[in-house]
PDB file of C-alpha atoms in Angstrom:
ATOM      1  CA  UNK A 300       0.000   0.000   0.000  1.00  0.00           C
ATOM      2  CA  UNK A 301       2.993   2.110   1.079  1.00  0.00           C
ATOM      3  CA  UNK A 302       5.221   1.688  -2.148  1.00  0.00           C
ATOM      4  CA  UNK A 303       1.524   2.300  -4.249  1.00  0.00           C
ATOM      5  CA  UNK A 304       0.856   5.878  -2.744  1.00  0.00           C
ATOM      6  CA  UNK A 305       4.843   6.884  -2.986  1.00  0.00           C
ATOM      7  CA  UNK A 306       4.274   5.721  -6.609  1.00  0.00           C
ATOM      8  CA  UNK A 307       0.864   7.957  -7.136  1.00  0.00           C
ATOM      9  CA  UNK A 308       2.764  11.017  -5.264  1.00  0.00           C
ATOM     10  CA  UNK A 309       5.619  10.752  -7.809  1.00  0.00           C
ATOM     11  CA  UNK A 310       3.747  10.331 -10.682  1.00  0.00           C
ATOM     12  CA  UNK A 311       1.826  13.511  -9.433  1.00  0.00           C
ATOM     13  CA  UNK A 312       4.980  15.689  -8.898  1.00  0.00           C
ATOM     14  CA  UNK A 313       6.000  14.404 -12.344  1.00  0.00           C
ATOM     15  CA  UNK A 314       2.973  15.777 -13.697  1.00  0.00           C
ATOM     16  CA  UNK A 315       2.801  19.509 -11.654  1.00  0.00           C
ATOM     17  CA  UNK A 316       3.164  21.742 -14.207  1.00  0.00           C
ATOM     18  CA  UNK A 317       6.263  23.922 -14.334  1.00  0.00           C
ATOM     19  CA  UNK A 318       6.698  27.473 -15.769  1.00  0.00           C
ATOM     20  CA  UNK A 319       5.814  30.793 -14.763  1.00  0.00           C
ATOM     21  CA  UNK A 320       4.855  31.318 -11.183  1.00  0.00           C
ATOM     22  CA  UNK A 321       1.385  32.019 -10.196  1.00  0.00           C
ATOM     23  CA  UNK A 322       0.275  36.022 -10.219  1.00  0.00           C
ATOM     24  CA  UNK A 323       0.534  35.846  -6.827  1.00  0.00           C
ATOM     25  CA  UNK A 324       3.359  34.384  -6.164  1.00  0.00           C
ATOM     26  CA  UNK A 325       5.000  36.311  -8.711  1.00  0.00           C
ATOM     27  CA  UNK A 326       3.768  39.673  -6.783  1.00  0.00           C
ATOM     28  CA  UNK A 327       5.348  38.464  -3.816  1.00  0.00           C
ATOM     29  CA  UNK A 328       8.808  37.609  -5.982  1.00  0.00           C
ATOM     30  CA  UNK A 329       8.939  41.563  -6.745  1.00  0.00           C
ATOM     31  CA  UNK A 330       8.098  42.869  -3.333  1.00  0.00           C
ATOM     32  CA  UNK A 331      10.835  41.198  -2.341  1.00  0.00           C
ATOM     33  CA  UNK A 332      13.059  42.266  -5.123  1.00  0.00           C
ATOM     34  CA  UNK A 333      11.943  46.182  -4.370  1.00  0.00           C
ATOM     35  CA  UNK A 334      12.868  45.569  -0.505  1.00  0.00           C
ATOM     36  CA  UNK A 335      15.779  44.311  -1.365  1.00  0.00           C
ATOM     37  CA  UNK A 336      16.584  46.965  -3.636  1.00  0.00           C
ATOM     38  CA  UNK A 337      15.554  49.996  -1.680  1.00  0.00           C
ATOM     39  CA  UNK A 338      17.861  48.680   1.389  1.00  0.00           C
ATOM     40  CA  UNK A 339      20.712  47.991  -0.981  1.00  0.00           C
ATOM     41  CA  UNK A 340      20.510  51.636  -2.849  1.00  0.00           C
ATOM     42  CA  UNK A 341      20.060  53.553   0.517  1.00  0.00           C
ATOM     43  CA  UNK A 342      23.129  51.769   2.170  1.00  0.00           C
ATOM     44  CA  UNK A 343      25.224  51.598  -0.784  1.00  0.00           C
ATOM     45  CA  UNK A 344      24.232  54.807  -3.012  1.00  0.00           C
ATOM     46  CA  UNK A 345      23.030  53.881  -6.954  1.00  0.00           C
ATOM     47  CA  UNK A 346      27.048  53.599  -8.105  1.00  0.00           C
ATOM     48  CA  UNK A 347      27.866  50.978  -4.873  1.00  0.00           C
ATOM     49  CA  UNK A 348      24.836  49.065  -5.559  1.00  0.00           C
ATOM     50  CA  UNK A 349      25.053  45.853  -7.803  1.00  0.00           C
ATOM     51  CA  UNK A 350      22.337  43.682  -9.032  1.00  0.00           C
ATOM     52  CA  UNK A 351      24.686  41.088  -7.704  1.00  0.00           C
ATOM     53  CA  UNK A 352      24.092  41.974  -4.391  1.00  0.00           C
ATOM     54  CA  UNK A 353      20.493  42.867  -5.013  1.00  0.00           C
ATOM     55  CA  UNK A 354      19.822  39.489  -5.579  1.00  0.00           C
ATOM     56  CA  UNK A 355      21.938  38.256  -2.983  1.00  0.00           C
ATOM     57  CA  UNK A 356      19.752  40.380  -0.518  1.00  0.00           C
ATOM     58  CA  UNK A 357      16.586  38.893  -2.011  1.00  0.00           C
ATOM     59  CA  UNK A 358      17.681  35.581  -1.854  1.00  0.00           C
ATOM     60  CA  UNK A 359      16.925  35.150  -5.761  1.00  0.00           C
ATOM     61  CA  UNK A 360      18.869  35.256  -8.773  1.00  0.00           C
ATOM     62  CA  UNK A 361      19.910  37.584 -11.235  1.00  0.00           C
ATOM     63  CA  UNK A 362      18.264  36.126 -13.844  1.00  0.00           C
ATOM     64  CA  UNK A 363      14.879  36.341 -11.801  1.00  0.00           C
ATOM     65  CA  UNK A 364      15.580  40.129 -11.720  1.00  0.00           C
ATOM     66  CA  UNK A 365      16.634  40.787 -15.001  1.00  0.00           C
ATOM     67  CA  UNK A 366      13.328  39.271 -16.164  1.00  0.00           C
ATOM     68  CA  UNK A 367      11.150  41.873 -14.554  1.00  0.00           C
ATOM     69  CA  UNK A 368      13.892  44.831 -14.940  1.00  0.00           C
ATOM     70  CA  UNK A 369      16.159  45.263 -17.661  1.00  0.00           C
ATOM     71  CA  UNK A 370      18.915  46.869 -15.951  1.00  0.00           C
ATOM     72  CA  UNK A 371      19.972  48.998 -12.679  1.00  0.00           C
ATOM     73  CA  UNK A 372      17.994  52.016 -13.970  1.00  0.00           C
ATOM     74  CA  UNK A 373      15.006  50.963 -14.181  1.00  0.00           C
ATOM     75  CA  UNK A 374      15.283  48.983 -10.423  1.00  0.00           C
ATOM     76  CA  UNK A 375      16.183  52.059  -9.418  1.00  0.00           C
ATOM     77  CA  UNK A 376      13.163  54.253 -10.909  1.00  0.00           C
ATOM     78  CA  UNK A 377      10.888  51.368  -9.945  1.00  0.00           C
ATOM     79  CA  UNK A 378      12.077  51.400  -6.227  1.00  0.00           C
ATOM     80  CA  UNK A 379      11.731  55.001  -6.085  1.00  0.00           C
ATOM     81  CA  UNK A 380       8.468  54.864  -7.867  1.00  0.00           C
ATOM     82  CA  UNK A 381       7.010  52.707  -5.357  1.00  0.00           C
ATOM     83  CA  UNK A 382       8.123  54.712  -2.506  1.00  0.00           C
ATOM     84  CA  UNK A 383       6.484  57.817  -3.543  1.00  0.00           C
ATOM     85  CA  UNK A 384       3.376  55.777  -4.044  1.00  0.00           C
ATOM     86  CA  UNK A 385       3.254  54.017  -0.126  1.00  0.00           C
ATOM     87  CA  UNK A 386       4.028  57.334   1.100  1.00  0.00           C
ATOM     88  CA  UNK A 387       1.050  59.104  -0.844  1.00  0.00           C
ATOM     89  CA  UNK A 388      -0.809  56.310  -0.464  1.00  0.00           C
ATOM     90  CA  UNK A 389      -0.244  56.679   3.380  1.00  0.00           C
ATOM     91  CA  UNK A 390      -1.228  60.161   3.165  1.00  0.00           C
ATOM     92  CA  UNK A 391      -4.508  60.105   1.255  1.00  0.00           C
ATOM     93  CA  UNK A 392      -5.335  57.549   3.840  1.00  0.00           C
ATOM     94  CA  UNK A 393      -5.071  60.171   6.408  1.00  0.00           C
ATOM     95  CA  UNK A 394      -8.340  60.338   9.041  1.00  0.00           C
ATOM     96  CA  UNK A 395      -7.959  64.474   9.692  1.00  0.00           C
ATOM     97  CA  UNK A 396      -8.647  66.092  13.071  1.00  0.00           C
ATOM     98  CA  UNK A 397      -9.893  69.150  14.087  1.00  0.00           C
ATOM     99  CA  UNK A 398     -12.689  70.888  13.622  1.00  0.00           C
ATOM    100  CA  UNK A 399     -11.773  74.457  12.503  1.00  0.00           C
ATOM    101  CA  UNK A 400     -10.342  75.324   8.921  1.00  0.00           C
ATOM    102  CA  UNK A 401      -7.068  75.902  11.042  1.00  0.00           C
ATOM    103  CA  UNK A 402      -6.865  72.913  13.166  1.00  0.00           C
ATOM    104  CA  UNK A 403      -7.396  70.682  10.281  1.00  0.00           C
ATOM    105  CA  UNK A 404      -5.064  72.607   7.508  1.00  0.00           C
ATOM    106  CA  UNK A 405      -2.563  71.795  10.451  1.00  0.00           C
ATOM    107  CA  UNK A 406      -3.368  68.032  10.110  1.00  0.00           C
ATOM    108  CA  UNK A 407      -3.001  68.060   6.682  1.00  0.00           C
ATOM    109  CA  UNK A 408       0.934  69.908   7.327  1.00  0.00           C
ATOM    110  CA  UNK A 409       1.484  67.172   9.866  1.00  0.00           C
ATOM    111  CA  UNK A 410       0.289  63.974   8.341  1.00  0.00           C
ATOM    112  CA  UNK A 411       2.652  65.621   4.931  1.00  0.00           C
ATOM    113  CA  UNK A 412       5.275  65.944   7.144  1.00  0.00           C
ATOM    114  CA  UNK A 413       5.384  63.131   9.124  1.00  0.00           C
ATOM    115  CA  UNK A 414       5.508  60.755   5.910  1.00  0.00           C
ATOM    116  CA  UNK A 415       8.204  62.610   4.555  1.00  0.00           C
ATOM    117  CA  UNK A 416      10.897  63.348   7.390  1.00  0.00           C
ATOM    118  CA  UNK A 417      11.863  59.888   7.565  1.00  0.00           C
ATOM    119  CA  UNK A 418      15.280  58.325   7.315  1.00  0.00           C
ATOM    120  CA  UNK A 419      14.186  55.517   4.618  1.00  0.00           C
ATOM    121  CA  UNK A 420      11.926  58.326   2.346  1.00  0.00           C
ATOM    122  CA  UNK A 421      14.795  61.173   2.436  1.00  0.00           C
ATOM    123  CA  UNK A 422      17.668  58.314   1.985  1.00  0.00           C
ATOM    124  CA  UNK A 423      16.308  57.142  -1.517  1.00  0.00           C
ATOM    125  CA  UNK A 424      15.510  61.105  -2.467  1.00  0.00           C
ATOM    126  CA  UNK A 425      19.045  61.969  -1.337  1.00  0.00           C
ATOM    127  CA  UNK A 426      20.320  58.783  -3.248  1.00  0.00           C
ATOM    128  CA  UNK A 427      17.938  59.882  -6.652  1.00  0.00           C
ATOM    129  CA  UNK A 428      19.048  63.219  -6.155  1.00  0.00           C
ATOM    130  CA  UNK A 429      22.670  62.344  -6.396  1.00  0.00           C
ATOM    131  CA  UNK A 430      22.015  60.887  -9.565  1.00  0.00           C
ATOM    132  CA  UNK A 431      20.521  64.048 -11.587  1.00  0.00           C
ATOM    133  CA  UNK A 432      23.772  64.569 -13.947  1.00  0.00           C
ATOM    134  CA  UNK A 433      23.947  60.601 -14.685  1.00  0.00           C
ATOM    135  CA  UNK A 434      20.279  60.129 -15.023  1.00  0.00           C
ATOM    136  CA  UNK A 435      18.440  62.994 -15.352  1.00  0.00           C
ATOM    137  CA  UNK A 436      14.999  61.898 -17.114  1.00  0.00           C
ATOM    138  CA  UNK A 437      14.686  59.359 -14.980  1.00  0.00           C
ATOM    139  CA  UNK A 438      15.052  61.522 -11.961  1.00  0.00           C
ATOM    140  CA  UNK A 439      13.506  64.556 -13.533  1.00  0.00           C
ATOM    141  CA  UNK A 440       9.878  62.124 -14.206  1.00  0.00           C
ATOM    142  CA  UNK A 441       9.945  60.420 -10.894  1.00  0.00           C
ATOM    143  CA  UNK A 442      10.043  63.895  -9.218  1.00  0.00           C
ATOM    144  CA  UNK A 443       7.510  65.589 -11.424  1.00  0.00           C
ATOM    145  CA  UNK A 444       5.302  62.374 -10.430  1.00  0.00           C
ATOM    146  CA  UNK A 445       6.282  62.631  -6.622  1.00  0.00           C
ATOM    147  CA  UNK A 446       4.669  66.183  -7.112  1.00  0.00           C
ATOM    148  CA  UNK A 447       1.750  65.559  -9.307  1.00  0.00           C
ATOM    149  CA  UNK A 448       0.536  62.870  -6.577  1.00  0.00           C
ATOM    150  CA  UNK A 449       1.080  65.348  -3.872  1.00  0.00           C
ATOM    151  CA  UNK A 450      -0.510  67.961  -5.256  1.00  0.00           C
ATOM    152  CA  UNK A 451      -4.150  65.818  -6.386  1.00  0.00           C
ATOM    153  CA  UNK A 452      -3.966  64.567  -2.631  1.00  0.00           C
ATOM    154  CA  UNK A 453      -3.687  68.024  -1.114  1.00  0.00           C
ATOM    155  CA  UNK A 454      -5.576  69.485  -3.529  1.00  0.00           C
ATOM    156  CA  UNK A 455      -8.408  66.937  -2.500  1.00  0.00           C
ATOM    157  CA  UNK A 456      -7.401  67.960   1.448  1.00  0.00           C
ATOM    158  CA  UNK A 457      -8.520  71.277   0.669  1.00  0.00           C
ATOM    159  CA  UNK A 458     -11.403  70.958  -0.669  1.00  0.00           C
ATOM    160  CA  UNK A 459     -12.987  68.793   2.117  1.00  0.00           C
ATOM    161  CA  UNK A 460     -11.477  70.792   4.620  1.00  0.00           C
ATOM    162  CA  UNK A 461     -12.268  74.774   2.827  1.00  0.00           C
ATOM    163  CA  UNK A 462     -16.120  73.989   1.973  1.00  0.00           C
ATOM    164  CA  UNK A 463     -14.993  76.989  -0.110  1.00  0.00           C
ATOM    165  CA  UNK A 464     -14.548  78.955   2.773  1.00  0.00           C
ATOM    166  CA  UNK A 465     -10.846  80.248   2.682  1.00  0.00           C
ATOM    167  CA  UNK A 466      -9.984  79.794  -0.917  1.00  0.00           C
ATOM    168  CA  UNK A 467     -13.415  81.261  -2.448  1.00  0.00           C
ATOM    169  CA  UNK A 468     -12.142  84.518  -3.386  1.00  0.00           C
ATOM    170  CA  UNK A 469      -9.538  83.198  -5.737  1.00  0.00           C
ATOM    171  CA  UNK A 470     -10.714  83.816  -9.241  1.00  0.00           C
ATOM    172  CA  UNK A 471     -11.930  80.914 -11.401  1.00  0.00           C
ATOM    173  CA  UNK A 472      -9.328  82.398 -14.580  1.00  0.00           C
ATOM    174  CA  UNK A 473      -6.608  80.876 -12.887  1.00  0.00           C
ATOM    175  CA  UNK A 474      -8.093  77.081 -13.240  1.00  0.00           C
ATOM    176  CA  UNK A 475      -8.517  75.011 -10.196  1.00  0.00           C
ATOM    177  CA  UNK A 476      -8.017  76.838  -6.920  1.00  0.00           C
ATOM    178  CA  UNK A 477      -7.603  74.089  -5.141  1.00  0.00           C
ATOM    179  CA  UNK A 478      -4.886  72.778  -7.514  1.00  0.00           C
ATOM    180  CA  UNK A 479      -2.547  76.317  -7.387  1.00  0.00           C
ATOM    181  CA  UNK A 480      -3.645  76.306  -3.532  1.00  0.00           C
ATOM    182  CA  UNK A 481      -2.197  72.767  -2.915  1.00  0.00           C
ATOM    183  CA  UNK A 482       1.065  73.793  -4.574  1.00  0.00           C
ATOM    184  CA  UNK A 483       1.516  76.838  -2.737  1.00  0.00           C
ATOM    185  CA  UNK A 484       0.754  75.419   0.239  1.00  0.00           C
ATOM    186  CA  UNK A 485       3.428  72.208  -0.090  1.00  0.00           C
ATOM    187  CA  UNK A 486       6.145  74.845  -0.969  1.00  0.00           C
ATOM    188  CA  UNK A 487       4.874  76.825   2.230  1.00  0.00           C
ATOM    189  CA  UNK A 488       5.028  73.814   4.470  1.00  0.00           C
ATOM    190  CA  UNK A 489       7.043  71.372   2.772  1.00  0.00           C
ATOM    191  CA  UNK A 490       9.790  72.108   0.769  1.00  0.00           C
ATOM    192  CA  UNK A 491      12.192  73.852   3.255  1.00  0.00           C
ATOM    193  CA  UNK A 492      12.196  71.150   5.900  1.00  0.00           C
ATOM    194  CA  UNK A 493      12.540  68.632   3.152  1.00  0.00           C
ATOM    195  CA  UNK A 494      15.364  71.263   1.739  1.00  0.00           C
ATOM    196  CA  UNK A 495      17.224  71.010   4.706  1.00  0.00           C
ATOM    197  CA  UNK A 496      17.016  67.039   5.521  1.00  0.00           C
ATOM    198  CA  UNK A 497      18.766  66.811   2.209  1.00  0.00           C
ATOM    199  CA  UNK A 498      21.434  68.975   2.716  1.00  0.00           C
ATOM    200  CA  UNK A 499      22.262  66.526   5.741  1.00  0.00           C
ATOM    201  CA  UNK A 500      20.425  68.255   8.882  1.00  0.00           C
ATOM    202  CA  UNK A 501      18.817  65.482  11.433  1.00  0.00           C
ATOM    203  CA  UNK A 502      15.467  64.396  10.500  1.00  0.00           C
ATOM    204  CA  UNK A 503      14.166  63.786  14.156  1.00  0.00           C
ATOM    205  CA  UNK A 504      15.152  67.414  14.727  1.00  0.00           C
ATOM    206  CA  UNK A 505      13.681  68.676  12.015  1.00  0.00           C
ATOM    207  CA  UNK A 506      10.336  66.330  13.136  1.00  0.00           C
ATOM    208  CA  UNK A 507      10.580  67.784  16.675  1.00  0.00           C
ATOM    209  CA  UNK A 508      10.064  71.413  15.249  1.00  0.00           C
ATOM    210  CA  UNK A 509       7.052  70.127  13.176  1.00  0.00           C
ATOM    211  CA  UNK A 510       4.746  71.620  15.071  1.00  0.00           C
ATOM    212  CA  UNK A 511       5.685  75.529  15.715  1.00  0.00           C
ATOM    213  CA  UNK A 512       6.547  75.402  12.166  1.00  0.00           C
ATOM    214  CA  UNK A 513       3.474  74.287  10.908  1.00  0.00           C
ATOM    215  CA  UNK A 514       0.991  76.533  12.997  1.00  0.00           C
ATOM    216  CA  UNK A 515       2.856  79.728  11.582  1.00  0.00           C
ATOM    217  CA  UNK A 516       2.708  78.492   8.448  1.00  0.00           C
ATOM    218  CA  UNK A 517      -0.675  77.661   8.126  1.00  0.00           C
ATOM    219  CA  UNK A 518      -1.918  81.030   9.829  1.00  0.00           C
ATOM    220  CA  UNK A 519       0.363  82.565   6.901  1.00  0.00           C
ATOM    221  CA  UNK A 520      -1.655  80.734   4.387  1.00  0.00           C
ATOM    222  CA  UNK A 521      -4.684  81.113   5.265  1.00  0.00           C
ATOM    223  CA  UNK A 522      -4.203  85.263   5.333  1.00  0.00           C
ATOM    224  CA  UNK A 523      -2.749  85.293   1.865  1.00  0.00           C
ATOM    225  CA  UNK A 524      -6.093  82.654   0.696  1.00  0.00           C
ATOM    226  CA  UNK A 525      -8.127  85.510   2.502  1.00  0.00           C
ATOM    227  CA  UNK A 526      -6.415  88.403   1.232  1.00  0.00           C
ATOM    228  CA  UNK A 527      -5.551  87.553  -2.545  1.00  0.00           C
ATOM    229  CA  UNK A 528      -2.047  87.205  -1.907  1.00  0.00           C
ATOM    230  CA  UNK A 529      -1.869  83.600  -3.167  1.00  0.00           C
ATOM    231  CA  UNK A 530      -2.380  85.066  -6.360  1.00  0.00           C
TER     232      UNK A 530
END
């Protein structure tokens, strides 16, 4: 009976189909390939990292790589792609607080903030940054994305939080106010933190003045929505 049902299970391994991986398993093949990837370019820079040791740190081989990306560029992009994504992703996700136009503009600074001073999302900018001269379109599209994203999410922000109320005045000519609203208000509260963890400065101490930073910067928003002087 034994030596019959070793016979069946060998005749049924014999007979398991063998080819591409299923969709899901090959999902889980590339997740692992992009978190390999991401650790490898932030600890090594784009020149020190090697699709060698990519695959080494995925615990697949090169081949399995090279079939999904053609070479370190496009790794790269993908990597960096996919960590503007999560961290937008995280962001639209946002619950906000508060229940004045203030309090919740705040939020909004905060929950943008907080998903962008961190070690692992200003590493792989730093690293992609680095790389302007040698790649430039690359680098140049994945920012112009990074911002795109950013901007629809605020954009969206402000509109549930406004009601109109703040940004009515500005004048329709100019296309979507909440669009030219968003941008201002990420290169109010965004850029020159983001500015300075580049240049090297600590993230944690740029987190730990989040919140002074934030409340004069929204309260300077808000006057020039009020005023005109976003226009």
């Amino acid at each position: 009976m034994k030596l019959r049902e070793k016979a069946a299970a060998a005749h049924s391994l014999r007979r398991t189909p063998r080819g591409r991986p299923p969709a899901e398993r090959a999902g889980e093949v590339e997740e692992r390939i992009l978190d390999a990837a991401h650790k490898v370019f932030l600890q090594r820079g784009f020149e020190g990292a090697t699709i060698e040791l990519i695959a080494e740190t995925a615990r697949c081989g090169k081949p399995t790589i090279y079939a999904r990306f053609p070479n370190k560029e496009a790794l790269f992009e993908a990597t960096l792609t996919r960590s503007i994504r999560q961290r937008y992703a995280r962001v639209k996700a946002h619950k906000l607080t508060g229940t004045t136009i203030e309090e919740r503009l705040f939020d909004i600074a905060v929950a943008v903030l907080d998903e962008t001073l961190t070690e692992d999302y200003v590493g792989i900018v730093r690293v992609a940054v680095g790389e302007t001269r040698r790649i430039p379109d690359l680098v140049r599209n994945v920012i112009q994305m990074a911002r795109e994203h950013s901007g629809q999410i605020v954009a969206q922000m402000l509109a549930d939080v406004t009601g109109c109320d703040a940004l009515v005045d500005l004048p329709q000519s100019l296309g979507d106010r909440y669009a030219l609203a968003a941008r201002y208000f990420l290169d109010l509260v965004l850029l020159p933190p983001l500015m300075r963890a580049l240049s090297g400065e600590n993230v944690e101490d740029l987190r730990g003045e989040t919140e002074t930073r934030v409340r004069h910067k929204v309260a300077f928003f808000l006057a020039a929505c009020r005023h005109g002087g976003i226009v």
